[in-house]
Amino acid sequence: MDPDVLVVGGGIGGLSAAFALARSGSTVRVLERATEFGEVGAGIQLAPNCTRILDDYGLLDKAVALGVVPEQMVMRDAVDGTELTRLDLRDVESRYGFPYLVIHRSDLHRLFVDACRDAGVELLTGQCAEQYATGADAATVTVTGGEVHRARLVLAADGLRSVARKRFVDDEPVSSSYVAYRGTVPVAEQERPIDLDEIVVHVGPRCHFVHYGLRGGQLVNQVAVFESPKARAGVADWGTPDELDSAFEQTCDDVRARVPSMWRDVWWRMFDRNPLATWVDQRIALLGDAAHAPLQYMAQGAIMAIEDGWVLAHHVSRHRHPDGDVDWDAALADYQAVRPEHCRRVVTTARSWGELWHLDGVEREQRNALLRSREVHDYSFIDWIYGPTALFPHEEPAMFEPIPLASAVAEGTAATQA
């Protein structure tokens, strides 16, 4: 039987949307191209705008048990190691009502796989979507081999290189020329002391380094990101381990000591997508990276996808008639009305934050001075993202009005104008 909704893509965004729609009363089928459900990578940060949703789903306690709830986020200069600014994450939890959580991507993914199964979502693997088609009342997806799936709504959560996105715009992923190396290390094998109550970000000229605890403090997650000279020069083979070592040669002792423990057989080139204003084409809708792949500097990529699914399911519920039928056009119109502008701002702000983090010379000194002048409990640069505005902008309370100076710093403009 045809489901109400087909979700193309079994990543965190697709599965969380499938679960949200199933719990709202829709029948849902997920099409995953891989032969089994799984997630690559290491740690992921979940800010209060995401843990708020996990709590609504009844999954927050399980997520907390699998992850770490740190007390501080500290930003340091990667060259001299001095502190620039910090977030009191316990106060963040008090302000927004939900914790800041770090968790292994595979643990979060498995949480949604299990939730989908419990909710009756049909999970199919080995289903590579090749063609989308839509009409006024239904849409279809043709997978490799010719099988056609049909539903009232097709939700394309097919990632950075989305096939469905080509229905909306003829564009390509945008390379930042930055590359990320990752690695998880057992705490017991750490040679240098580490405070697992902190998320630490070292920002330096054309590079940064992040570390924090995972899995109840058993592991340390580390991420090293740098600009590739080969990429800037147009060399095809860029982001190689020799560039990793060279990029962090001039950083402080703590960063240099951690670089050798990064995985060196795989690396992630950093791409995003230009903002897309239209996500809905009759009964096909985009979700997650297919619509708004960001750079990683705000740690909001997976969160935006989870928000997309929550918001869409909310509007599907609002437009469900007493007989169980849904006004899909009205639900999709409401989804289109609230998500693209918010996600556009995240994508463009993430680009600005990346520029801010990687400044050199006099501009680096100006950035450091501005960050050191920030009050610990100044939340003007994150209120718009951690508060309820991400889900329903028209319900923004007065407490989330921005303070111009801090907003300018957050969006990467003040450092070059000081």
Short mmCIF file of C-alpha atoms in Angstrom, two decimals:
data_model
loop_
_atom_site.label_atom_id
_atom_site.label_comp_id
_atom_site.label_asym_id
_atom_site.label_seq_id
_atom_site.Cartn_x
_atom_site.Cartn_y
_atom_site.Cartn_z
CA MET A 1 0.00 0.00 0.00
CA ASP A 2 1.16 3.53 -0.71
CA PRO A 3 2.15 5.43 2.46
CA ASP A 4 1.11 8.99 3.21
CA VAL A 5 4.75 10.12 3.16
CA LEU A 6 7.89 8.87 1.43
CA VAL A 7 11.12 10.08 3.03
CA VAL A 8 14.12 9.77 0.73
CA GLY A 9 17.26 9.50 2.86
CA GLY A 10 17.85 7.61 6.08
CA GLY A 11 20.22 10.02 7.81
CA ILE A 12 19.48 11.88 11.04
CA GLY A 13 17.28 14.44 9.24
CA GLY A 14 15.25 11.91 7.27
CA LEU A 15 14.71 9.56 10.20
CA SER A 16 13.79 12.30 12.65
CA ALA A 17 11.25 13.67 10.15
CA ALA A 18 9.86 10.18 9.54
CA PHE A 19 9.40 9.68 13.27
CA ALA A 20 7.77 13.09 13.72
CA LEU A 21 5.30 12.46 10.89
CA ALA A 22 4.50 8.94 12.09
CA ARG A 23 3.74 10.12 15.61
CA SER A 24 1.46 12.80 14.10
CA GLY A 25 -0.67 10.06 12.54
CA SER A 26 0.82 9.61 9.04
CA THR A 27 1.98 6.35 7.49
CA VAL A 28 5.63 6.75 6.51
CA ARG A 29 8.16 4.83 4.39
CA VAL A 30 11.90 5.67 4.39
CA LEU A 31 14.07 4.90 1.35
CA GLU A 32 17.78 4.61 2.19
CA ARG A 33 20.33 4.06 -0.57
CA ALA A 34 22.84 2.18 1.63
CA THR A 35 22.45 -1.51 2.39
CA GLU A 36 21.96 -0.80 6.09
CA PHE A 37 21.14 2.16 8.29
CA GLY A 38 24.20 3.78 9.81
CA GLU A 39 26.00 7.08 10.34
CA VAL A 40 29.62 8.09 9.77
CA GLY A 41 31.62 10.70 11.66
CA ALA A 42 32.08 11.21 15.36
CA GLY A 43 30.62 13.76 17.74
CA ILE A 44 27.73 16.15 17.23
CA GLN A 45 26.65 19.12 19.34
CA LEU A 46 22.96 19.53 20.16
CA ALA A 47 22.01 23.00 21.36
CA PRO A 48 18.79 23.76 23.29
CA ASN A 49 16.84 24.36 20.08
CA CYS A 50 17.37 20.65 19.37
CA THR A 51 17.15 19.15 22.87
CA ARG A 52 13.81 20.98 23.16
CA ILE A 53 12.57 18.80 20.28
CA LEU A 54 14.12 15.61 21.65
CA ASP A 55 12.25 16.28 24.88
CA ASP A 56 8.98 16.68 22.98
CA TYR A 57 9.70 13.35 21.26
CA GLY A 58 10.31 11.63 24.60
CA LEU A 59 13.91 10.89 23.56
CA LEU A 60 15.89 13.42 25.58
CA ASP A 61 16.61 11.22 28.60
CA LYS A 62 17.92 8.46 26.34
CA ALA A 63 20.10 10.93 24.46
CA VAL A 64 21.52 12.38 27.67
CA ALA A 65 22.34 8.87 28.91
CA LEU A 66 24.31 8.24 25.70
CA GLY A 67 26.14 11.58 25.63
CA VAL A 68 27.69 14.25 27.81
CA VAL A 69 26.11 17.45 29.18
CA PRO A 70 29.09 19.84 29.48
CA GLU A 71 29.14 22.86 31.76
CA GLN A 72 31.16 25.33 29.68
CA MET A 73 32.02 26.15 26.08
CA VAL A 74 35.39 27.88 25.91
CA MET A 75 36.92 29.64 22.91
CA ARG A 76 40.71 30.05 22.92
CA ASP A 77 43.25 31.54 20.57
CA ALA A 78 44.95 28.66 18.75
CA VAL A 79 48.30 30.44 18.59
CA ASP A 80 48.87 31.43 22.21
CA GLY A 81 46.18 29.32 23.91
CA THR A 82 44.66 32.23 25.84
CA GLU A 83 40.94 32.32 26.57
CA LEU A 84 38.85 34.64 24.41
CA THR A 85 35.29 34.04 25.61
CA ARG A 86 33.04 31.35 27.05
CA LEU A 87 29.43 30.23 27.38
CA ASP A 88 28.14 29.06 30.75
CA LEU A 89 26.15 26.09 29.46
CA ARG A 90 24.36 25.52 32.75
CA ASP A 91 23.08 29.07 32.55
CA VAL A 92 22.21 28.44 28.90
CA GLU A 93 20.08 25.50 30.04
CA SER A 94 18.37 27.69 32.62
CA ARG A 95 17.69 30.44 30.08
CA TYR A 96 16.30 28.24 27.30
CA GLY A 97 14.87 25.44 29.41
CA PHE A 98 16.85 22.59 27.82
CA PRO A 99 20.45 21.37 28.01
CA TYR A 100 23.36 21.67 25.63
CA LEU A 101 24.30 18.07 24.80
CA VAL A 102 27.16 16.41 22.92
CA ILE A 103 26.64 12.90 21.56
CA HIS A 104 28.17 10.49 19.06
CA ARG A 105 26.45 10.82 15.67
CA SER A 106 25.96 7.06 15.44
CA ASP A 107 24.27 7.02 18.87
CA LEU A 108 21.83 9.76 17.86
CA HIS A 109 21.17 8.05 14.54
CA ARG A 110 20.46 4.72 16.24
CA LEU A 111 18.10 6.49 18.62
CA PHE A 112 16.01 7.65 15.66
CA VAL A 113 16.20 4.28 13.89
CA ASP A 114 14.76 2.60 16.99
CA ALA A 115 12.15 5.34 17.46
CA CYS A 116 11.02 4.94 13.83
CA ARG A 117 10.66 1.18 14.20
CA ASP A 118 8.67 1.61 17.39
CA ALA A 119 6.40 4.13 15.61
CA GLY A 120 5.71 1.75 12.72
CA VAL A 121 7.80 3.51 10.07
CA GLU A 122 8.63 1.25 7.12
CA LEU A 123 12.42 1.27 6.69
CA LEU A 124 13.80 0.11 3.32
CA THR A 125 17.48 -0.09 2.36
CA GLY A 126 19.20 -0.43 -1.01
CA GLN A 127 16.82 2.17 -2.49
CA CYS A 128 18.74 4.71 -4.57
CA ALA A 129 16.42 7.48 -5.78
CA GLU A 130 17.06 8.42 -9.41
CA GLN A 131 13.97 10.36 -10.46
CA TYR A 132 11.23 12.41 -8.80
CA ALA A 133 7.86 13.30 -10.31
CA THR A 134 4.90 15.16 -8.85
CA GLY A 135 1.32 16.06 -9.52
CA ALA A 136 -1.31 18.00 -7.64
CA ASP A 137 -2.28 15.15 -5.31
CA ALA A 138 0.72 12.80 -5.11
CA ALA A 139 4.38 12.34 -6.00
CA THR A 140 6.54 9.42 -7.05
CA VAL A 141 10.15 8.34 -6.64
CA THR A 142 11.79 5.94 -9.08
CA VAL A 143 14.72 4.00 -7.64
CA THR A 144 17.56 2.10 -9.31
CA GLY A 145 16.07 -0.96 -10.99
CA GLY A 146 12.91 0.86 -12.01
CA GLU A 147 10.68 0.35 -8.96
CA VAL A 148 8.33 3.29 -8.40
CA HIS A 149 7.20 4.42 -4.94
CA ARG A 150 4.18 6.69 -4.60
CA ALA A 151 2.85 8.83 -1.72
CA ARG A 152 0.77 11.90 -0.98
CA LEU A 153 4.02 13.66 -0.03
CA VAL A 154 7.64 12.95 -0.96
CA LEU A 155 10.12 14.45 1.49
CA ALA A 156 13.60 14.64 -0.04
CA ALA A 157 16.21 14.37 2.70
CA ASP A 158 18.85 13.19 0.25
CA GLY A 159 21.74 15.29 1.46
CA LEU A 160 24.33 17.72 0.17
CA ARG A 161 24.28 16.31 -3.37
CA SER A 162 20.53 15.99 -3.53
CA VAL A 163 18.92 14.69 -6.71
CA ALA A 164 15.61 16.30 -5.79
CA ARG A 165 17.18 19.76 -5.38
CA LYS A 166 17.79 19.86 -9.13
CA ARG A 167 14.02 20.27 -9.57
CA PHE A 168 14.33 23.62 -7.82
CA VAL A 169 17.69 25.06 -8.88
CA ASP A 170 20.58 24.08 -11.13
CA ASP A 171 23.47 24.66 -8.72
CA GLU A 172 26.36 22.78 -7.16
CA PRO A 173 27.80 22.54 -3.63
CA VAL A 174 30.05 25.48 -2.73
CA SER A 175 33.58 24.58 -1.63
CA SER A 176 35.00 26.53 1.31
CA SER A 177 38.55 25.20 0.64
CA TYR A 178 38.51 23.97 4.24
CA VAL A 179 38.84 20.34 5.25
CA ALA A 180 38.09 18.53 8.53
CA TYR A 181 39.92 15.66 10.17
CA ARG A 182 38.20 13.86 13.01
CA GLY A 183 39.11 11.35 15.66
CA THR A 184 37.83 9.84 18.87
CA VAL A 185 40.31 8.78 21.54
CA PRO A 186 39.59 6.86 24.77
CA VAL A 187 40.04 9.15 27.75
CA ALA A 188 42.32 6.58 29.34
CA GLU A 189 44.76 7.00 26.43
CA GLN A 190 44.98 10.79 26.69
CA GLU A 191 48.51 11.96 27.45
CA ARG A 192 47.46 15.50 28.33
CA PRO A 193 44.87 16.43 30.97
CA ILE A 194 41.41 17.23 29.66
CA ASP A 195 38.34 18.71 31.33
CA LEU A 196 35.30 16.79 30.08
CA ASP A 197 32.99 19.47 31.48
CA GLU A 198 34.17 21.77 28.67
CA ILE A 199 33.74 22.04 24.94
CA VAL A 200 36.94 23.75 23.80
CA VAL A 201 37.36 25.58 20.48
CA HIS A 202 40.80 26.88 19.52
CA VAL A 203 40.50 29.45 16.70
CA GLY A 204 43.57 30.37 14.69
CA PRO A 205 44.71 31.76 11.38
CA ARG A 206 43.05 29.63 8.70
CA CYS A 207 42.45 26.74 11.12
CA HIS A 208 40.59 25.70 14.26
CA PHE A 209 40.55 22.73 16.62
CA VAL A 210 37.64 21.43 18.73
CA HIS A 211 37.51 18.79 21.47
CA TYR A 212 34.91 17.53 23.94
CA GLY A 213 33.82 14.35 25.70
CA LEU A 214 31.50 11.63 24.38
CA ARG A 215 29.71 8.53 25.66
CA GLY A 216 29.52 9.48 29.29
CA GLY A 217 33.08 10.78 29.25
CA GLN A 218 34.66 7.56 27.99
CA LEU A 219 35.84 9.15 24.70
CA VAL A 220 37.30 12.46 23.59
CA ASN A 221 36.03 13.74 20.26
CA GLN A 222 38.49 15.89 18.31
CA VAL A 223 38.05 17.87 15.09
CA ALA A 224 40.84 19.66 13.23
CA VAL A 225 39.78 22.04 10.43
CA PHE A 226 42.08 24.03 8.16
CA GLU A 227 42.17 25.86 4.84
CA SER A 228 43.86 23.80 2.14
CA PRO A 229 46.46 25.65 0.04
CA LYS A 230 46.01 22.94 -2.61
CA ALA A 231 42.29 23.68 -2.80
CA ARG A 232 42.96 27.39 -3.21
CA ALA A 233 45.40 26.55 -6.00
CA GLY A 234 42.89 24.33 -7.79
CA VAL A 235 44.69 21.02 -7.11
CA ALA A 236 42.26 18.08 -7.26
CA ASP A 237 43.89 16.06 -4.46
CA TRP A 238 43.49 18.47 -1.56
CA GLY A 239 43.19 18.22 2.21
CA THR A 240 45.89 15.55 2.53
CA PRO A 241 47.63 14.66 5.84
CA ASP A 242 50.75 16.66 4.98
CA GLU A 243 48.55 19.76 4.79
CA LEU A 244 47.03 18.89 8.17
CA ASP A 245 50.45 18.85 9.84
CA SER A 246 51.55 22.05 8.12
CA ALA A 247 48.33 23.92 9.04
CA PHE A 248 48.84 23.41 12.78
CA GLU A 249 52.62 23.89 13.00
CA GLN A 250 52.32 27.36 14.55
CA THR A 251 49.56 26.57 17.05
CA CYS A 252 49.96 26.25 20.82
CA ASP A 253 51.34 23.17 22.58
CA ASP A 254 47.93 21.78 23.54
CA VAL A 255 46.65 21.78 19.96
CA ARG A 256 49.85 20.46 18.41
CA ALA A 257 49.92 17.60 20.90
CA ARG A 258 46.44 16.46 19.85
CA VAL A 259 46.84 16.64 16.07
CA PRO A 260 48.78 13.35 15.73
CA SER A 261 45.82 11.38 17.13
CA MET A 262 43.47 12.41 14.29
CA TRP A 263 42.28 9.74 11.84
CA ARG A 264 44.48 10.13 8.76
CA ASP A 265 42.92 7.73 6.30
CA VAL A 266 39.75 9.76 5.79
CA TRP A 267 38.94 13.47 5.76
CA TRP A 268 35.91 15.62 5.05
CA ARG A 269 36.05 18.50 2.58
CA MET A 270 33.81 21.34 3.75
CA PHE A 271 31.01 22.34 1.37
CA ASP A 272 27.76 24.22 1.85
CA ARG A 273 24.91 25.27 -0.45
CA ASN A 274 23.71 28.73 -1.40
CA PRO A 275 20.39 29.54 0.32
CA LEU A 276 17.30 28.34 -1.50
CA ALA A 277 14.07 30.31 -1.14
CA THR A 278 11.64 27.67 -2.45
CA TRP A 279 11.55 24.18 -0.91
CA VAL A 280 8.15 22.93 -2.09
CA ASP A 281 7.11 21.82 -5.58
CA GLN A 282 3.50 20.59 -5.40
CA ARG A 283 3.91 17.34 -3.39
CA ILE A 284 7.71 17.24 -3.23
CA ALA A 285 9.46 19.06 -0.39
CA LEU A 286 13.12 19.40 0.57
CA LEU A 287 14.48 18.83 4.06
CA GLY A 288 17.88 19.11 5.72
CA ASP A 289 21.07 19.48 3.69
CA ALA A 290 19.14 19.10 0.43
CA ALA A 291 17.63 22.50 1.20
CA HIS A 292 20.21 24.25 3.37
CA ALA A 293 23.56 22.50 3.84
CA PRO A 294 25.65 24.83 6.07
CA LEU A 295 29.27 25.02 7.07
CA GLN A 296 29.85 23.65 10.56
CA TYR A 297 30.70 26.81 12.51
CA MET A 298 27.34 27.16 14.27
CA ALA A 299 26.95 23.39 14.87
CA GLN A 300 23.44 23.64 13.42
CA GLY A 301 23.44 21.39 10.34
CA ALA A 302 21.76 18.31 11.77
CA ILE A 303 19.74 20.47 14.13
CA MET A 304 18.16 22.42 11.27
CA ALA A 305 17.14 19.12 9.66
CA ILE A 306 15.58 17.91 12.93
CA GLU A 307 13.77 21.24 13.22
CA ASP A 308 12.49 20.90 9.65
CA GLY A 309 10.83 17.58 10.47
CA TRP A 310 9.36 18.84 13.74
CA VAL A 311 7.88 21.94 12.09
CA LEU A 312 6.46 20.01 9.13
CA ALA A 313 4.86 17.42 11.42
CA HIS A 314 3.40 20.23 13.53
CA HIS A 315 1.70 21.75 10.50
CA VAL A 316 0.53 18.37 9.24
CA SER A 317 -1.17 17.87 12.62
CA ARG A 318 -2.73 21.34 12.43
CA HIS A 319 -4.22 20.55 9.03
CA ARG A 320 -5.42 17.03 9.79
CA HIS A 321 -9.21 16.79 9.56
CA PRO A 322 -11.36 14.84 12.04
CA ASP A 323 -11.68 12.03 9.50
CA GLY A 324 -7.87 11.65 9.47
CA ASP A 325 -7.26 13.17 6.04
CA VAL A 326 -4.69 15.96 5.75
CA ASP A 327 -4.78 19.18 3.77
CA TRP A 328 -1.26 18.56 2.49
CA ASP A 329 -1.15 21.73 0.41
CA ALA A 330 -1.91 23.90 3.44
CA ALA A 331 0.63 22.05 5.61
CA LEU A 332 3.33 22.43 2.97
CA ALA A 333 2.49 26.11 2.50
CA ASP A 334 3.00 26.69 6.22
CA TYR A 335 6.30 24.75 6.15
CA GLN A 336 7.46 26.85 3.20
CA ALA A 337 6.43 30.05 4.99
CA VAL A 338 8.57 29.56 8.12
CA ARG A 339 11.68 27.49 7.33
CA PRO A 340 13.64 28.92 4.35
CA GLU A 341 14.34 32.38 5.81
CA HIS A 342 15.52 31.04 9.16
CA CYS A 343 17.79 28.49 7.49
CA ARG A 344 19.10 31.11 5.06
CA ARG A 345 20.25 33.15 8.04
CA VAL A 346 21.97 30.12 9.59
CA VAL A 347 23.81 29.31 6.35
CA THR A 348 25.05 32.88 5.80
CA THR A 349 25.92 33.42 9.47
CA ALA A 350 27.90 30.17 9.53
CA ARG A 351 29.97 31.48 6.63
CA SER A 352 30.61 34.72 8.52
CA TRP A 353 31.53 32.87 11.70
CA GLY A 354 34.04 30.81 9.70
CA GLU A 355 35.67 34.01 8.46
CA LEU A 356 35.71 35.38 12.01
CA TRP A 357 37.32 32.25 13.47
CA HIS A 358 40.12 32.15 10.89
CA LEU A 359 41.34 35.75 10.83
CA ASP A 360 45.07 36.53 10.86
CA GLY A 361 47.30 39.52 11.56
CA VAL A 362 45.73 42.75 12.82
CA GLU A 363 42.22 41.45 12.16
CA ARG A 364 42.90 38.47 14.48
CA GLU A 365 43.98 40.88 17.23
CA GLN A 366 40.82 42.97 16.72
CA ARG A 367 38.65 39.84 16.85
CA ASN A 368 40.34 38.68 20.04
CA ALA A 369 39.81 42.06 21.70
CA LEU A 370 36.12 42.05 20.76
CA LEU A 371 35.58 38.50 22.01
CA ARG A 372 37.37 39.21 25.30
CA SER A 373 35.08 42.21 25.84
CA ARG A 374 31.95 40.07 25.63
CA GLU A 375 30.08 39.53 28.90
CA VAL A 376 29.78 35.83 29.80
CA HIS A 377 26.01 36.06 30.01
CA ASP A 378 25.48 38.10 26.85
CA TYR A 379 23.24 35.85 24.75
CA SER A 380 22.29 38.33 22.06
CA PHE A 381 24.23 36.43 19.40
CA ILE A 382 22.47 33.11 20.06
CA ASP A 383 18.97 34.09 21.24
CA TRP A 384 17.68 33.99 17.67
CA ILE A 385 18.96 30.46 17.16
CA TYR A 386 18.55 28.76 20.57
CA GLY A 387 15.21 30.35 21.42
CA PRO A 388 11.79 29.50 19.98
CA THR A 389 12.24 31.79 16.96
CA ALA A 390 13.76 28.96 14.91
CA LEU A 391 10.48 27.07 14.98
CA PHE A 392 7.87 29.83 14.93
CA PRO A 393 9.36 33.27 14.17
CA HIS A 394 6.06 35.07 14.65
CA GLU A 395 5.99 33.96 18.30
CA GLU A 396 9.30 35.62 19.20
CA PRO A 397 9.15 36.97 22.77
CA ALA A 398 10.62 40.34 23.68
CA MET A 399 13.52 38.77 25.60
CA PHE A 400 15.04 37.63 22.33
CA GLU A 401 15.56 41.06 20.83
CA PRO A 402 19.21 41.29 19.68
CA ILE A 403 21.84 43.64 21.09
CA PRO A 404 23.47 45.29 18.05
CA LEU A 405 27.15 45.11 19.12
CA ALA A 406 27.14 41.42 20.04
CA SER A 407 25.09 40.60 16.96
CA ALA A 408 27.68 42.33 14.82
CA VAL A 409 30.47 40.30 16.41
CA ALA A 410 28.51 37.08 15.94
CA GLU A 411 27.85 37.74 12.26
CA GLY A 412 31.51 38.43 11.57
CA THR A 413 31.36 42.11 10.66
CA ALA A 414 32.75 43.92 13.67
CA ALA A 415 36.18 42.32 13.43
CA THR A 416 36.89 43.91 10.07
CA GLN A 417 35.32 47.28 10.94
CA ALA A 418 36.98 47.86 14.35
#
